[in-house]
Amino acid sequence: RENSSENILSSANRLLLHEGRLTLAESTRLLDVYLFLFNDFLLITKIKRNKKKYGGSDTGLIPVCPSLTPELQSFIRDGGFCMVLDQPIPLDRLILKNVDPV
């Protein structure tokens, strides 16, 4: 039987175009998020810091994906992680608007 949802999450053609921190303004609070812009969708993650510190000198040896920014690599080595906040937003459904800072 053919599995039609086989490649939904992993695509050989997917490219990471940009990543970085952003402050998301929710109704009554500001939320630090980390965005991943791929060529087919936008992924918004919440920055989480692990409360438990990992001791020892081997924390710098934790393998981290080399394509990530040095800032994110360092954050992950310190025990932090990014948790997906909501469903990925397909770029063909994304609308961008300029908003005055006022």
PDB file of C-alpha atoms in Angstrom:
ATOM      1  CA  ARG A   1       0.000   0.000   0.000  1.00  0.00           C
ATOM      2  CA  GLU A   2       1.333   3.452  -0.895  1.00  0.00           C
ATOM      3  CA  ASN A   3       1.703   5.898   1.957  1.00  0.00           C
ATOM      4  CA  SER A   4       0.686   9.348   0.667  1.00  0.00           C
ATOM      5  CA  SER A   5       1.863  11.228   3.779  1.00  0.00           C
ATOM      6  CA  GLU A   6       5.343   9.751   3.649  1.00  0.00           C
ATOM      7  CA  ASN A   7       7.274  12.964   2.872  1.00  0.00           C
ATOM      8  CA  ILE A   8       5.189  15.624   4.589  1.00  0.00           C
ATOM      9  CA  LEU A   9       7.810  16.445   7.227  1.00  0.00           C
ATOM     10  CA  SER A  10      11.003  15.757   5.335  1.00  0.00           C
ATOM     11  CA  SER A  11      11.493  17.071   1.841  1.00  0.00           C
ATOM     12  CA  ALA A  12      14.679  16.657  -0.187  1.00  0.00           C
ATOM     13  CA  ASN A  13      13.979  20.058  -1.771  1.00  0.00           C
ATOM     14  CA  ARG A  14      13.502  21.991   1.495  1.00  0.00           C
ATOM     15  CA  LEU A  15      16.032  24.748   2.168  1.00  0.00           C
ATOM     16  CA  LEU A  16      16.546  26.851   5.288  1.00  0.00           C
ATOM     17  CA  LEU A  17      16.563  30.433   3.974  1.00  0.00           C
ATOM     18  CA  HIS A  18      16.757  32.423   7.197  1.00  0.00           C
ATOM     19  CA  GLU A  19      16.511  32.006  10.947  1.00  0.00           C
ATOM     20  CA  GLY A  20      16.561  34.350  13.885  1.00  0.00           C
ATOM     21  CA  ARG A  21      15.042  35.732  17.049  1.00  0.00           C
ATOM     22  CA  LEU A  22      11.920  37.845  17.103  1.00  0.00           C
ATOM     23  CA  THR A  23       9.637  39.276  19.764  1.00  0.00           C
ATOM     24  CA  LEU A  24       6.051  38.266  19.106  1.00  0.00           C
ATOM     25  CA  ALA A  25       3.355  40.565  20.474  1.00  0.00           C
ATOM     26  CA  GLU A  26       0.461  38.490  21.728  1.00  0.00           C
ATOM     27  CA  SER A  27      -2.652  40.161  23.106  1.00  0.00           C
ATOM     28  CA  THR A  28      -1.249  41.122  26.529  1.00  0.00           C
ATOM     29  CA  ARG A  29       2.352  39.946  26.525  1.00  0.00           C
ATOM     30  CA  LEU A  30       5.577  39.798  24.564  1.00  0.00           C
ATOM     31  CA  LEU A  31       7.002  36.403  23.679  1.00  0.00           C
ATOM     32  CA  ASP A  32      10.565  35.622  22.601  1.00  0.00           C
ATOM     33  CA  VAL A  33      10.380  33.350  19.577  1.00  0.00           C
ATOM     34  CA  TYR A  34      12.851  31.881  17.110  1.00  0.00           C
ATOM     35  CA  LEU A  35      11.775  31.760  13.467  1.00  0.00           C
ATOM     36  CA  PHE A  36      12.878  29.306  10.807  1.00  0.00           C
ATOM     37  CA  LEU A  37      12.051  30.415   7.262  1.00  0.00           C
ATOM     38  CA  PHE A  38      12.219  27.548   4.803  1.00  0.00           C
ATOM     39  CA  ASN A  39      11.527  27.779   1.079  1.00  0.00           C
ATOM     40  CA  ASP A  40       8.075  26.248   1.605  1.00  0.00           C
ATOM     41  CA  PHE A  41       6.929  27.274   5.104  1.00  0.00           C
ATOM     42  CA  LEU A  42       7.581  29.448   8.156  1.00  0.00           C
ATOM     43  CA  LEU A  43       8.089  27.724  11.504  1.00  0.00           C
ATOM     44  CA  ILE A  44       7.653  29.680  14.745  1.00  0.00           C
ATOM     45  CA  THR A  45       9.214  28.190  17.864  1.00  0.00           C
ATOM     46  CA  LYS A  46       9.282  29.290  21.495  1.00  0.00           C
ATOM     47  CA  ILE A  47      12.702  29.621  23.077  1.00  0.00           C
ATOM     48  CA  LYS A  48      12.990  27.413  26.154  1.00  0.00           C
ATOM     49  CA  ARG A  49      15.850  27.429  28.605  1.00  0.00           C
ATOM     50  CA  ASN A  50      16.586  24.269  30.501  1.00  0.00           C
ATOM     51  CA  LYS A  51      16.436  25.051  34.207  1.00  0.00           C
ATOM     52  CA  LYS A  52      18.854  22.238  34.993  1.00  0.00           C
ATOM     53  CA  LYS A  53      22.452  23.166  34.216  1.00  0.00           C
ATOM     54  CA  TYR A  54      24.566  20.413  32.774  1.00  0.00           C
ATOM     55  CA  GLY A  55      27.869  20.360  34.591  1.00  0.00           C
ATOM     56  CA  GLY A  56      31.229  19.161  33.420  1.00  0.00           C
ATOM     57  CA  SER A  57      33.559  20.119  30.632  1.00  0.00           C
ATOM     58  CA  ASP A  58      31.948  17.872  28.038  1.00  0.00           C
ATOM     59  CA  THR A  59      28.960  20.195  27.342  1.00  0.00           C
ATOM     60  CA  GLY A  60      30.865  21.806  24.470  1.00  0.00           C
ATOM     61  CA  LEU A  61      31.065  18.407  22.771  1.00  0.00           C
ATOM     62  CA  ILE A  62      27.306  18.096  22.235  1.00  0.00           C
ATOM     63  CA  PRO A  63      26.805  17.700  18.465  1.00  0.00           C
ATOM     64  CA  VAL A  64      24.859  20.562  16.899  1.00  0.00           C
ATOM     65  CA  CYS A  65      23.781  21.004  13.289  1.00  0.00           C
ATOM     66  CA  PRO A  66      26.486  23.135  11.601  1.00  0.00           C
ATOM     67  CA  SER A  67      23.929  24.987   9.426  1.00  0.00           C
ATOM     68  CA  LEU A  68      22.431  26.712  12.487  1.00  0.00           C
ATOM     69  CA  THR A  69      23.629  30.165  13.504  1.00  0.00           C
ATOM     70  CA  PRO A  70      26.432  30.276  16.094  1.00  0.00           C
ATOM     71  CA  GLU A  71      23.993  31.942  18.511  1.00  0.00           C
ATOM     72  CA  LEU A  72      21.550  29.026  18.291  1.00  0.00           C
ATOM     73  CA  GLN A  73      24.343  26.432  18.442  1.00  0.00           C
ATOM     74  CA  SER A  74      25.605  28.004  21.667  1.00  0.00           C
ATOM     75  CA  PHE A  75      22.085  28.163  23.082  1.00  0.00           C
ATOM     76  CA  ILE A  76      21.545  24.438  22.394  1.00  0.00           C
ATOM     77  CA  ARG A  77      24.904  23.513  23.940  1.00  0.00           C
ATOM     78  CA  ASP A  78      23.810  25.345  27.107  1.00  0.00           C
ATOM     79  CA  GLY A  79      20.776  23.054  27.360  1.00  0.00           C
ATOM     80  CA  GLY A  80      18.254  25.291  25.597  1.00  0.00           C
ATOM     81  CA  PHE A  81      15.830  24.169  22.933  1.00  0.00           C
ATOM     82  CA  CYS A  82      13.132  25.491  20.610  1.00  0.00           C
ATOM     83  CA  MET A  83       9.602  24.146  20.993  1.00  0.00           C
ATOM     84  CA  VAL A  84       7.222  24.450  18.033  1.00  0.00           C
ATOM     85  CA  LEU A  85       4.573  27.022  18.925  1.00  0.00           C
ATOM     86  CA  ASP A  86       1.985  26.268  16.251  1.00  0.00           C
ATOM     87  CA  GLN A  87       1.560  24.553  12.900  1.00  0.00           C
ATOM     88  CA  PRO A  88       4.025  25.592  10.182  1.00  0.00           C
ATOM     89  CA  ILE A  89       2.654  28.366   7.965  1.00  0.00           C
ATOM     90  CA  PRO A  90       2.841  27.508   4.244  1.00  0.00           C
ATOM     91  CA  LEU A  91       4.399  30.402   2.319  1.00  0.00           C
ATOM     92  CA  ASP A  92       1.649  30.311  -0.291  1.00  0.00           C
ATOM     93  CA  ARG A  93      -0.813  31.230   2.497  1.00  0.00           C
ATOM     94  CA  LEU A  94       1.353  33.825   4.254  1.00  0.00           C
ATOM     95  CA  ILE A  95       0.458  37.515   3.939  1.00  0.00           C
ATOM     96  CA  LEU A  96       3.027  40.135   4.950  1.00  0.00           C
ATOM     97  CA  LYS A  97       2.055  43.690   5.875  1.00  0.00           C
ATOM     98  CA  ASN A  98       4.133  46.696   6.860  1.00  0.00           C
ATOM     99  CA  VAL A  99       3.000  48.126  10.190  1.00  0.00           C
ATOM    100  CA  ASP A 100       3.986  51.550  11.504  1.00  0.00           C
ATOM    101  CA  PRO A 101       5.958  51.367  14.771  1.00  0.00           C
ATOM    102  CA  VAL A 102       3.430  53.764  16.331  1.00  0.00           C
TER     103      VAL A 102
END
